[in-house]
Amino acid sequence: MIKLIETNQLPSVNFTDGFSVTKIRANLSAYGCGFSFLNSWYQQNEQGEITAIIQKMETNLLMVATPNADFKEIKDFILVIGFSSIGATPEILTRLGFKFKEYQVLEFKGKGKEELPPYPNIKEVYCLLYGEKNQSIRPTDFEGFYADLSHKIRKGIAAAITLDDAVCVASHITESTAVISGVVVQKRSQNCGLGSKLLNQMRGALGWRKIFVATEEDVVTFYIKNGFSKAYKIAIYETEEN
């Protein structure tokens, strides 16, 4: 059975996909249940075990599930609520029958002393992320970007650091984990160590949290060089209309 989550916190769960759980938990902490654009559900079996969490933000789904989840029920449900994309592990999307693109999840066990960076210039963050055509980051409108990132930063659920021609964004932060959505250095300033410097600053600001990042294979070496290790794969399915 799939039920709507009606509180601002997830039920007690222990899914292995820490990357997705961090994003789901942070989104729920940021917006709670009072916004129409964010809804979260859990699937529970007859024994009372929570076997899946599904979250829809705008038209994008995030999902975690155990191997014994009822995937037929999940697929029927998500087809009813609609979506433009699904983020989950390759195993889940395979069970649901969707084709997908894989990304490598890397993780780092934090060692820093927590002190989140000051409120950044959101327009500068946006321009550094989208000022050049960057194939790893999907374009978005500034108003939506500003509203989401500024809200999360004010609540301590996101952070951003800029330095010259580079930016590092931690898009989802919980008490014990965080997701770094990316490090971007403009072409004219690449190969100067700016990316590593910003990443190290963000790691320190995130304190002892476990940090996740998902990236394409050609960027994996950068994160490994900076202390991250490979964890598992995550995947994205996008509809043809997306």
Tab-separated table of C-alpha atoms in Angstrom:
chain	number	residue	atom	x	y	z
A	1	MET	CA	0.000	0.000	0.000
A	2	ILE	CA	1.240	3.486	-0.872
A	3	LYS	CA	0.444	6.269	1.583
A	4	LEU	CA	1.022	10.015	1.541
A	5	ILE	CA	3.625	11.342	4.003
A	6	GLU	CA	1.794	14.013	5.997
A	7	THR	CA	4.572	15.221	8.298
A	8	ASN	CA	7.730	17.197	7.559
A	9	GLN	CA	9.987	14.233	8.284
A	10	LEU	CA	10.517	10.876	6.647
A	11	PRO	CA	9.529	7.729	8.506
A	12	SER	CA	12.488	5.813	9.928
A	13	VAL	CA	14.113	4.167	6.896
A	14	ASN	CA	17.360	2.375	6.161
A	15	PHE	CA	17.798	2.366	2.369
A	16	THR	CA	21.255	1.821	0.918
A	17	ASP	CA	20.948	4.688	-1.587
A	18	GLY	CA	22.159	7.484	0.678
A	19	PHE	CA	22.418	9.918	-2.242
A	20	SER	CA	18.687	9.784	-3.016
A	21	VAL	CA	17.604	9.562	0.631
A	22	THR	CA	19.583	12.735	1.377
A	23	LYS	CA	17.837	14.604	-1.437
A	24	ILE	CA	14.391	13.339	-0.425
A	25	ARG	CA	14.936	14.149	3.250
A	26	ALA	CA	16.365	17.622	2.534
A	27	ASN	CA	13.514	18.535	0.169
A	28	LEU	CA	10.975	17.499	2.777
A	29	SER	CA	12.788	19.478	5.480
A	30	ALA	CA	12.964	22.534	3.221
A	31	TYR	CA	9.330	22.631	2.160
A	32	GLY	CA	7.370	20.248	4.336
A	33	CYS	CA	3.853	19.255	3.361
A	34	GLY	CA	2.415	22.719	2.788
A	35	PHE	CA	3.481	23.192	-0.818
A	36	SER	CA	1.544	21.787	-3.764
A	37	PHE	CA	4.687	21.238	-5.858
A	38	LEU	CA	6.187	18.717	-3.396
A	39	ASN	CA	4.588	15.457	-2.329
A	40	SER	CA	6.129	12.366	-0.747
A	41	TRP	CA	4.752	8.856	-0.302
A	42	TYR	CA	5.880	5.600	1.254
A	43	GLN	CA	5.028	2.024	0.360
A	44	GLN	CA	4.396	-0.367	3.230
A	45	ASN	CA	3.931	-4.125	3.014
A	46	GLU	CA	1.611	-6.316	5.075
A	47	GLN	CA	4.331	-6.848	7.701
A	48	GLY	CA	4.550	-3.097	8.290
A	49	GLU	CA	7.938	-2.738	6.560
A	50	ILE	CA	8.492	0.425	4.519
A	51	THR	CA	9.664	-0.855	1.136
A	52	ALA	CA	9.831	2.354	-0.915
A	53	ILE	CA	9.823	6.142	-0.719
A	54	ILE	CA	8.583	8.172	-3.696
A	55	GLN	CA	8.894	11.941	-3.878
A	56	LYS	CA	7.568	14.224	-6.599
A	57	MET	CA	8.958	17.765	-6.847
A	58	GLU	CA	7.306	19.672	-9.685
A	59	THR	CA	7.351	16.945	-12.362
A	60	ASN	CA	10.494	15.113	-11.222
A	61	LEU	CA	10.422	11.910	-9.194
A	62	LEU	CA	13.001	10.610	-6.727
A	63	MET	CA	12.687	7.043	-5.548
A	64	VAL	CA	14.318	4.547	-3.195
A	65	ALA	CA	13.118	0.967	-2.767
A	66	THR	CA	14.106	-2.350	-1.278
A	67	PRO	CA	14.407	-5.467	-3.488
A	68	ASN	CA	11.133	-6.829	-2.079
A	69	ALA	CA	9.109	-3.700	-2.894
A	70	ASP	CA	5.927	-4.119	-4.919
A	71	PHE	CA	7.212	-2.685	-8.192
A	72	LYS	CA	3.955	-3.305	-10.052
A	73	GLU	CA	2.120	-1.145	-7.537
A	74	ILE	CA	4.861	1.496	-7.756
A	75	LYS	CA	4.717	1.641	-11.557
A	76	ASP	CA	0.925	1.837	-11.620
A	77	PHE	CA	1.083	4.628	-9.035
A	78	ILE	CA	3.704	6.793	-10.754
A	79	LEU	CA	1.945	6.468	-14.106
A	80	VAL	CA	-1.148	7.912	-12.447
A	81	ILE	CA	0.625	10.857	-10.759
A	82	GLY	CA	2.745	11.588	-13.864
A	83	PHE	CA	6.358	12.662	-14.208
A	84	SER	CA	8.978	14.011	-16.602
A	85	SER	CA	11.956	12.237	-15.008
A	86	ILE	CA	12.794	9.593	-12.404
A	87	GLY	CA	15.943	9.433	-10.314
A	88	ALA	CA	16.690	6.054	-8.744
A	89	THR	CA	19.229	3.247	-8.832
A	90	PRO	CA	19.630	1.284	-12.084
A	91	GLU	CA	18.147	-1.759	-10.342
A	92	ILE	CA	14.917	0.090	-9.550
A	93	LEU	CA	14.503	1.556	-13.030
A	94	THR	CA	15.216	-1.845	-14.553
A	95	ARG	CA	12.507	-3.425	-12.381
A	96	LEU	CA	10.129	-0.677	-13.537
A	97	GLY	CA	11.006	-1.298	-17.180
A	98	PHE	CA	12.507	2.125	-17.993
A	99	LYS	CA	15.626	2.899	-20.014
A	100	PHE	CA	18.049	5.218	-18.269
A	101	LYS	CA	21.395	6.989	-18.186
A	102	GLU	CA	23.802	5.987	-15.415
A	103	TYR	CA	25.956	8.209	-13.216
A	104	GLN	CA	28.653	7.261	-10.723
A	105	VAL	CA	27.969	8.068	-7.079
A	106	LEU	CA	31.051	8.879	-5.027
A	107	GLU	CA	31.187	9.499	-1.308
A	108	PHE	CA	33.419	11.163	1.252
A	109	LYS	CA	33.265	10.862	5.013
A	110	GLY	CA	33.608	14.415	6.237
A	111	LYS	CA	36.469	15.489	8.467
A	112	GLY	CA	35.972	19.231	8.617
A	113	LYS	CA	34.737	21.618	11.258
A	114	GLU	CA	31.227	22.676	10.384
A	115	GLU	CA	30.743	26.317	9.461
A	116	LEU	CA	28.496	26.755	6.447
A	117	PRO	CA	29.582	29.552	4.107
A	118	PRO	CA	27.808	32.941	4.195
A	119	TYR	CA	24.812	33.657	1.973
A	120	PRO	CA	26.167	33.895	-1.597
A	121	ASN	CA	25.225	36.121	-4.508
A	122	ILE	CA	22.610	33.832	-6.099
A	123	LYS	CA	22.808	35.595	-9.462
A	124	GLU	CA	26.577	35.022	-9.513
A	125	VAL	CA	26.062	31.344	-8.647
A	126	TYR	CA	23.536	31.032	-11.464
A	127	CYS	CA	25.778	32.750	-14.013
A	128	LEU	CA	28.750	30.560	-13.098
A	129	LEU	CA	26.638	27.416	-13.428
A	130	TYR	CA	24.886	28.353	-16.648
A	131	GLY	CA	27.047	31.110	-18.161
A	132	GLU	CA	28.669	28.609	-20.491
A	133	LYS	CA	27.001	25.620	-22.086
A	134	ASN	CA	27.734	22.848	-19.628
A	135	GLN	CA	26.540	19.417	-20.688
A	136	SER	CA	26.430	18.074	-17.137
A	137	ILE	CA	23.977	20.711	-15.879
A	138	ARG	CA	20.514	21.147	-17.279
A	139	PRO	CA	19.473	24.775	-17.931
A	140	THR	CA	16.755	26.234	-15.765
A	141	ASP	CA	15.061	29.583	-15.392
A	142	PHE	CA	16.624	32.049	-12.990
A	143	GLU	CA	13.423	32.756	-11.028
A	144	GLY	CA	12.881	29.110	-10.149
A	145	PHE	CA	16.572	28.586	-9.419
A	146	TYR	CA	16.688	31.646	-7.169
A	147	ALA	CA	13.531	30.746	-5.264
A	148	ASP	CA	14.636	27.179	-4.552
A	149	LEU	CA	18.316	27.773	-3.724
A	150	SER	CA	17.775	30.913	-1.641
A	151	HIS	CA	15.021	29.213	0.377
A	152	LYS	CA	17.205	26.169	1.086
A	153	ILE	CA	20.249	28.269	1.993
A	154	ARG	CA	18.235	30.328	4.478
A	155	LYS	CA	17.099	27.091	6.133
A	156	GLY	CA	20.629	25.623	6.170
A	157	ILE	CA	19.642	22.904	3.708
A	158	ALA	CA	21.918	24.104	0.874
A	159	ALA	CA	25.154	26.066	0.501
A	160	ALA	CA	27.194	27.618	-2.290
A	161	ILE	CA	30.734	28.963	-2.549
A	162	THR	CA	32.070	31.062	-5.417
A	163	LEU	CA	35.672	31.979	-6.157
A	164	ASP	CA	36.673	33.934	-9.252
A	165	ASP	CA	35.416	31.827	-12.171
A	166	ALA	CA	34.311	28.802	-10.146
A	167	VAL	CA	31.379	27.656	-8.030
A	168	CYS	CA	30.600	24.688	-5.776
A	169	VAL	CA	27.024	23.965	-4.710
A	170	ALA	CA	25.809	21.623	-1.987
A	171	SER	CA	22.184	21.364	-3.049
A	172	HIS	CA	20.880	19.129	-0.235
A	173	ILE	CA	22.106	19.099	3.377
A	174	THR	CA	20.747	17.087	6.299
A	175	GLU	CA	22.079	16.663	9.830
A	176	SER	CA	24.301	13.733	8.863
A	177	THR	CA	24.639	13.768	5.053
A	178	ALA	CA	24.919	16.133	2.101
A	179	VAL	CA	24.823	16.076	-1.691
A	180	ILE	CA	27.207	18.208	-3.719
A	181	SER	CA	25.445	18.866	-7.000
A	182	GLY	CA	28.585	19.964	-8.756
A	183	VAL	CA	31.761	21.959	-9.082
A	184	VAL	CA	31.953	24.168	-12.168
A	185	VAL	CA	34.995	26.105	-13.363
A	186	GLN	CA	34.674	28.322	-16.419
A	187	LYS	CA	36.892	27.246	-19.315
A	188	ARG	CA	39.227	30.224	-19.145
A	189	SER	CA	40.199	29.327	-15.559
A	190	GLN	CA	40.390	25.538	-15.729
A	191	ASN	CA	43.501	23.539	-14.778
A	192	CYS	CA	44.478	26.100	-12.136
A	193	GLY	CA	43.321	24.203	-9.054
A	194	LEU	CA	40.213	26.329	-8.497
A	195	GLY	CA	37.855	23.357	-8.545
A	196	SER	CA	39.831	21.416	-5.950
A	197	LYS	CA	40.144	24.483	-3.742
A	198	LEU	CA	36.391	25.105	-3.761
A	199	LEU	CA	35.573	21.435	-3.201
A	200	ASN	CA	37.893	21.310	-0.190
A	201	GLN	CA	36.278	24.457	1.220
A	202	MET	CA	32.827	22.950	0.864
A	203	ARG	CA	33.926	19.662	2.435
A	204	GLY	CA	35.228	21.561	5.432
A	205	ALA	CA	32.022	23.582	5.694
A	206	LEU	CA	29.949	20.382	5.702
A	207	GLY	CA	31.757	19.132	8.776
A	208	TRP	CA	31.498	15.455	9.662
A	209	ARG	CA	28.627	14.721	7.295
A	210	LYS	CA	28.914	11.948	4.739
A	211	ILE	CA	29.040	13.699	1.365
A	212	PHE	CA	27.659	12.267	-1.870
A	213	VAL	CA	28.132	13.389	-5.459
A	214	ALA	CA	26.838	11.837	-8.682
A	215	THR	CA	28.733	12.503	-11.874
A	216	GLU	CA	29.563	11.254	-15.338
A	217	GLU	CA	32.569	8.983	-15.770
A	218	ASP	CA	34.830	11.670	-17.256
A	219	VAL	CA	34.670	13.660	-13.987
A	220	VAL	CA	35.164	10.736	-11.590
A	221	THR	CA	38.958	11.155	-11.523
A	222	PHE	CA	38.599	14.734	-10.217
A	223	TYR	CA	36.632	13.593	-7.173
A	224	ILE	CA	38.854	10.585	-6.491
A	225	LYS	CA	41.868	12.893	-6.596
A	226	ASN	CA	40.148	14.970	-3.915
A	227	GLY	CA	39.514	12.095	-1.513
A	228	PHE	CA	36.181	10.683	-2.702
A	229	SER	CA	35.685	6.981	-3.389
A	230	LYS	CA	33.322	5.169	-5.745
A	231	ALA	CA	30.143	3.910	-4.068
A	232	TYR	CA	27.455	2.742	-6.521
A	233	LYS	CA	25.534	3.868	-9.612
A	234	ILE	CA	22.516	6.135	-9.805
A	235	ALA	CA	20.346	6.539	-12.876
A	236	ILE	CA	17.978	9.016	-14.525
A	237	TYR	CA	15.051	8.198	-16.780
A	238	GLU	CA	13.599	11.069	-18.801
A	239	THR	CA	10.414	11.009	-20.830
A	240	GLU	CA	10.640	11.770	-24.534
A	241	GLU	CA	8.769	15.027	-23.981
A	242	ASN	CA	11.363	16.235	-21.442
